[in-house]
Amino acid sequence: LKYFEKMPAVYDELLSTNPIFIARVKNVGVLSADQARSFAVTGPNLRGSGVPLDLRRSEPYSAYPDFKFDVVTRPQGDCLARYQVRVEEMRQSAAIVAQALDGLPEGEIISKVPRVFRPPVGEAYARVESCRGIQGFYLVSDGSAKPARCRIRVPSFANLAAMPALLAGVAVADVVAIMGSLDFIIPEIDR
């Protein structure tokens, strides 16, 4: 945690005030709030377009109601805004982890659970705020130890859907900055 807490300042020193970096990403790859919503973009990419949606706050789960943190947004919707949201979210994440560690009770930290779990017959859907956006899990159980069906909604897939709108008419030199600012992961998208 001590190492991670220092990293936003490193990024600030290297990039946040670097005129070359700012010139390459400011007003580049602009995604409006309406466009982001229409493509079902989530996470830092959505918040970089000014939309304050974060499941940890809007639909709190686990211990998140106990933690103090800000939902970081930037209204510009460009590559710079998405970068700024991510750097500030690093600070917020470090603060959340510090709060969790401070509140950690004494005793064993690993629960004893059975090696094999047989959920009842049925289906369930749950979603969480991951580092790239909303990640959803749909499971169907037939009562056995293995899911009858499992579907995972990954944020990179939806975030990548905005790419055609972002790349229309841009200079080739801006493509890498735009793609990088969306922070999608190809193996996450590959089905």
mmCIF file of C-alpha atoms in Angstrom:
data_model
loop_
_atom_site.group_PDB
_atom_site.id
_atom_site.type_symbol
_atom_site.label_atom_id
_atom_site.label_comp_id
_atom_site.label_asym_id
_atom_site.label_seq_id
_atom_site.Cartn_x
_atom_site.Cartn_y
_atom_site.Cartn_z
ATOM 1 C CA LEU A 1 0.000 0.000 0.000
ATOM 2 C CA LYS A 2 2.839 2.396 0.821
ATOM 3 C CA TYR A 3 4.293 1.925 -2.667
ATOM 4 C CA PHE A 4 0.915 2.251 -4.392
ATOM 5 C CA GLU A 5 0.060 5.437 -2.481
ATOM 6 C CA LYS A 6 3.121 7.125 -4.009
ATOM 7 C CA MET A 7 2.280 6.273 -7.621
ATOM 8 C CA PRO A 8 -0.308 8.995 -8.381
ATOM 9 C CA ALA A 9 2.300 11.628 -7.502
ATOM 10 C CA VAL A 10 4.752 9.913 -9.850
ATOM 11 C CA TYR A 11 2.195 10.029 -12.674
ATOM 12 C CA ASP A 12 1.444 13.647 -11.844
ATOM 13 C CA GLU A 13 5.127 14.532 -12.029
ATOM 14 C CA LEU A 14 5.719 12.622 -15.265
ATOM 15 C CA LEU A 15 2.507 13.329 -17.159
ATOM 16 C CA SER A 16 -0.125 15.513 -15.523
ATOM 17 C CA THR A 17 1.817 18.737 -16.023
ATOM 18 C CA ASN A 18 3.865 17.624 -19.027
ATOM 19 C CA PRO A 19 2.999 19.992 -21.901
ATOM 20 C CA ILE A 20 3.834 17.380 -24.557
ATOM 21 C CA PHE A 21 1.540 14.784 -22.971
ATOM 22 C CA ILE A 22 -1.249 17.310 -22.471
ATOM 23 C CA ALA A 23 -0.984 18.489 -26.096
ATOM 24 C CA ARG A 24 -1.346 14.865 -27.285
ATOM 25 C CA VAL A 25 -4.425 14.016 -25.185
ATOM 26 C CA LYS A 26 -6.364 17.225 -24.481
ATOM 27 C CA ASN A 27 -9.469 17.588 -26.689
ATOM 28 C CA VAL A 28 -8.596 14.252 -28.345
ATOM 29 C CA GLY A 29 -11.067 11.359 -28.433
ATOM 30 C CA VAL A 30 -13.952 13.324 -26.966
ATOM 31 C CA LEU A 31 -16.838 11.138 -25.819
ATOM 32 C CA SER A 32 -19.869 13.097 -24.637
ATOM 33 C CA ALA A 33 -21.945 11.919 -21.688
ATOM 34 C CA ASP A 34 -24.815 11.072 -24.050
ATOM 35 C CA GLN A 35 -22.534 9.074 -26.353
ATOM 36 C CA ALA A 36 -21.010 7.228 -23.399
ATOM 37 C CA ARG A 37 -24.449 6.276 -22.113
ATOM 38 C CA SER A 38 -25.658 5.185 -25.570
ATOM 39 C CA PHE A 39 -22.690 2.807 -25.924
ATOM 40 C CA ALA A 40 -23.189 1.496 -22.343
ATOM 41 C CA VAL A 41 -19.690 2.686 -21.431
ATOM 42 C CA THR A 42 -18.973 2.369 -17.709
ATOM 43 C CA GLY A 43 -16.195 2.966 -15.212
ATOM 44 C CA PRO A 44 -13.509 5.622 -15.616
ATOM 45 C CA ASN A 45 -14.435 6.093 -19.271
ATOM 46 C CA LEU A 46 -17.989 7.068 -18.314
ATOM 47 C CA ARG A 47 -16.868 9.187 -15.370
ATOM 48 C CA GLY A 48 -14.347 10.884 -17.685
ATOM 49 C CA SER A 49 -17.394 12.072 -19.636
ATOM 50 C CA GLY A 50 -18.884 13.638 -16.519
ATOM 51 C CA VAL A 51 -21.325 10.892 -15.475
ATOM 52 C CA PRO A 52 -20.924 10.077 -11.743
ATOM 53 C CA LEU A 53 -21.980 6.415 -11.925
ATOM 54 C CA ASP A 54 -20.025 4.129 -9.595
ATOM 55 C CA LEU A 55 -21.780 1.011 -8.306
ATOM 56 C CA ARG A 56 -19.853 1.182 -5.056
ATOM 57 C CA ARG A 57 -21.812 4.361 -4.345
ATOM 58 C CA SER A 58 -25.042 4.037 -6.391
ATOM 59 C CA GLU A 59 -25.702 0.369 -5.501
ATOM 60 C CA PRO A 60 -23.417 -0.217 -2.508
ATOM 61 C CA TYR A 61 -22.344 -3.787 -1.857
ATOM 62 C CA SER A 62 -19.942 -5.595 0.438
ATOM 63 C CA ALA A 63 -18.274 -3.139 2.840
ATOM 64 C CA TYR A 64 -18.388 -0.097 0.534
ATOM 65 C CA PRO A 65 -21.105 1.684 2.549
ATOM 66 C CA ASP A 66 -18.577 1.856 5.405
ATOM 67 C CA PHE A 67 -15.875 3.622 3.372
ATOM 68 C CA LYS A 68 -15.476 7.293 2.628
ATOM 69 C CA PHE A 69 -14.448 7.969 -0.965
ATOM 70 C CA ASP A 70 -15.256 10.348 -3.784
ATOM 71 C CA VAL A 71 -16.728 9.380 -7.135
ATOM 72 C CA VAL A 72 -14.260 11.109 -9.443
ATOM 73 C CA THR A 73 -15.556 12.734 -12.625
ATOM 74 C CA ARG A 74 -14.264 15.088 -15.286
ATOM 75 C CA PRO A 75 -16.705 16.744 -17.706
ATOM 76 C CA GLN A 76 -14.429 17.079 -20.748
ATOM 77 C CA GLY A 77 -14.820 13.520 -22.060
ATOM 78 C CA ASP A 78 -11.396 13.502 -23.741
ATOM 79 C CA CYS A 79 -8.315 11.314 -23.318
ATOM 80 C CA LEU A 80 -6.937 13.712 -20.711
ATOM 81 C CA ALA A 81 -10.122 13.511 -18.637
ATOM 82 C CA ARG A 82 -10.058 9.702 -18.696
ATOM 83 C CA TYR A 83 -6.407 9.763 -17.593
ATOM 84 C CA GLN A 84 -7.162 12.254 -14.800
ATOM 85 C CA VAL A 85 -10.051 10.138 -13.533
ATOM 86 C CA ARG A 86 -7.834 7.049 -13.385
ATOM 87 C CA VAL A 87 -5.034 8.791 -11.502
ATOM 88 C CA GLU A 88 -7.448 10.276 -8.972
ATOM 89 C CA GLU A 89 -9.173 6.897 -8.611
ATOM 90 C CA MET A 90 -5.799 5.436 -7.645
ATOM 91 C CA ARG A 91 -5.784 7.881 -4.722
ATOM 92 C CA GLN A 92 -9.358 6.973 -3.815
ATOM 93 C CA SER A 93 -8.552 3.240 -4.005
ATOM 94 C CA ALA A 94 -5.558 3.645 -1.720
ATOM 95 C CA ALA A 95 -7.756 5.495 0.773
ATOM 96 C CA ILE A 96 -10.367 2.716 0.640
ATOM 97 C CA VAL A 97 -7.725 0.032 1.239
ATOM 98 C CA ALA A 98 -6.278 2.034 4.150
ATOM 99 C CA GLN A 99 -9.747 2.306 5.706
ATOM 100 C CA ALA A 100 -10.314 -1.421 5.222
ATOM 101 C CA LEU A 101 -7.002 -2.273 6.868
ATOM 102 C CA ASP A 102 -7.730 0.074 9.774
ATOM 103 C CA GLY A 103 -11.078 -1.642 10.328
ATOM 104 C CA LEU A 104 -9.789 -5.192 9.980
ATOM 105 C CA PRO A 105 -10.726 -7.146 13.115
ATOM 106 C CA GLU A 106 -8.323 -9.341 15.026
ATOM 107 C CA GLY A 107 -8.294 -13.054 14.322
ATOM 108 C CA GLU A 108 -8.340 -15.289 11.294
ATOM 109 C CA ILE A 109 -8.788 -13.541 7.983
ATOM 110 C CA ILE A 110 -9.763 -16.523 5.859
ATOM 111 C CA SER A 111 -13.176 -18.067 6.379
ATOM 112 C CA LYS A 112 -13.521 -21.796 6.431
ATOM 113 C CA VAL A 113 -15.722 -22.771 3.506
ATOM 114 C CA PRO A 114 -16.445 -26.173 2.011
ATOM 115 C CA ARG A 115 -14.230 -27.203 -0.917
ATOM 116 C CA VAL A 116 -17.308 -28.013 -2.952
ATOM 117 C CA PHE A 117 -20.296 -25.713 -2.968
ATOM 118 C CA ARG A 118 -23.655 -26.814 -4.358
ATOM 119 C CA PRO A 119 -25.957 -23.819 -4.727
ATOM 120 C CA PRO A 120 -29.695 -24.425 -4.952
ATOM 121 C CA VAL A 121 -31.366 -24.699 -8.350
ATOM 122 C CA GLY A 122 -31.935 -21.235 -9.743
ATOM 123 C CA GLU A 123 -30.240 -18.284 -11.324
ATOM 124 C CA ALA A 124 -28.513 -15.155 -10.084
ATOM 125 C CA TYR A 125 -27.031 -11.984 -11.505
ATOM 126 C CA ALA A 126 -24.669 -9.696 -9.645
ATOM 127 C CA ARG A 127 -22.487 -6.829 -10.768
ATOM 128 C CA VAL A 128 -19.550 -5.011 -9.296
ATOM 129 C CA GLU A 129 -17.519 -1.926 -10.094
ATOM 130 C CA SER A 130 -14.211 -3.205 -11.455
ATOM 131 C CA CYS A 131 -11.218 -1.060 -12.369
ATOM 132 C CA ARG A 132 -12.472 -0.781 -15.970
ATOM 133 C CA GLY A 133 -16.184 -0.457 -15.249
ATOM 134 C CA ILE A 134 -19.190 -2.574 -14.426
ATOM 135 C CA GLN A 135 -18.538 -6.303 -14.494
ATOM 136 C CA GLY A 136 -21.587 -8.558 -14.303
ATOM 137 C CA PHE A 137 -21.911 -12.231 -13.479
ATOM 138 C CA TYR A 138 -24.900 -14.362 -14.479
ATOM 139 C CA LEU A 139 -25.006 -17.901 -13.113
ATOM 140 C CA VAL A 140 -27.551 -20.680 -13.537
ATOM 141 C CA SER A 141 -27.436 -23.594 -11.121
ATOM 142 C CA ASP A 142 -28.912 -27.031 -11.625
ATOM 143 C CA GLY A 143 -28.009 -27.921 -8.036
ATOM 144 C CA SER A 144 -24.669 -29.510 -8.904
ATOM 145 C CA ALA A 145 -21.207 -28.259 -8.005
ATOM 146 C CA LYS A 146 -20.709 -26.864 -11.525
ATOM 147 C CA PRO A 147 -22.679 -23.985 -13.056
ATOM 148 C CA ALA A 148 -25.206 -25.043 -15.688
ATOM 149 C CA ARG A 149 -24.553 -21.688 -17.340
ATOM 150 C CA CYS A 150 -22.141 -18.869 -16.661
ATOM 151 C CA ARG A 151 -21.996 -15.526 -18.440
ATOM 152 C CA ILE A 152 -19.666 -12.678 -17.554
ATOM 153 C CA ARG A 153 -20.284 -9.146 -18.790
ATOM 154 C CA VAL A 154 -16.909 -7.477 -19.074
ATOM 155 C CA PRO A 155 -16.502 -3.696 -19.197
ATOM 156 C CA SER A 156 -13.929 -3.737 -21.995
ATOM 157 C CA PHE A 157 -16.491 -5.098 -24.454
ATOM 158 C CA ALA A 158 -18.916 -2.207 -23.913
ATOM 159 C CA ASN A 159 -16.132 0.358 -23.688
ATOM 160 C CA LEU A 160 -14.711 -0.833 -26.998
ATOM 161 C CA ALA A 161 -18.117 -0.318 -28.636
ATOM 162 C CA ALA A 162 -17.468 3.438 -28.471
ATOM 163 C CA MET A 163 -14.342 3.098 -30.619
ATOM 164 C CA PRO A 164 -15.947 3.733 -34.050
ATOM 165 C CA ALA A 165 -17.492 6.985 -32.827
ATOM 166 C CA LEU A 166 -14.225 8.071 -31.228
ATOM 167 C CA LEU A 167 -12.091 7.260 -34.267
ATOM 168 C CA ALA A 168 -14.303 8.806 -36.947
ATOM 169 C CA GLY A 169 -12.309 11.509 -38.709
ATOM 170 C CA VAL A 170 -9.382 11.609 -36.282
ATOM 171 C CA ALA A 171 -5.730 11.813 -37.245
ATOM 172 C CA VAL A 172 -3.949 8.460 -37.347
ATOM 173 C CA ALA A 173 -1.503 9.814 -34.766
ATOM 174 C CA ASP A 174 -4.388 10.161 -32.275
ATOM 175 C CA VAL A 175 -5.586 6.555 -32.590
ATOM 176 C CA VAL A 176 -3.072 5.167 -30.086
ATOM 177 C CA ALA A 177 -3.904 7.832 -27.493
ATOM 178 C CA ILE A 178 -7.629 7.188 -27.876
ATOM 179 C CA MET A 179 -7.256 3.414 -27.665
ATOM 180 C CA GLY A 180 -4.965 3.693 -24.660
ATOM 181 C CA SER A 181 -7.324 6.062 -22.873
ATOM 182 C CA LEU A 182 -10.156 3.518 -23.085
ATOM 183 C CA ASP A 183 -7.971 0.968 -21.253
ATOM 184 C CA PHE A 184 -9.616 -2.067 -22.827
ATOM 185 C CA ILE A 185 -8.080 -5.524 -22.603
ATOM 186 C CA ILE A 186 -8.242 -7.674 -25.736
ATOM 187 C CA PRO A 187 -8.328 -11.071 -23.924
ATOM 188 C CA GLU A 188 -11.276 -9.744 -21.913
ATOM 189 C CA ILE A 189 -13.140 -9.026 -25.161
ATOM 190 C CA ASP A 190 -12.219 -12.227 -27.005
ATOM 191 C CA ARG A 191 -15.138 -14.619 -26.858
#
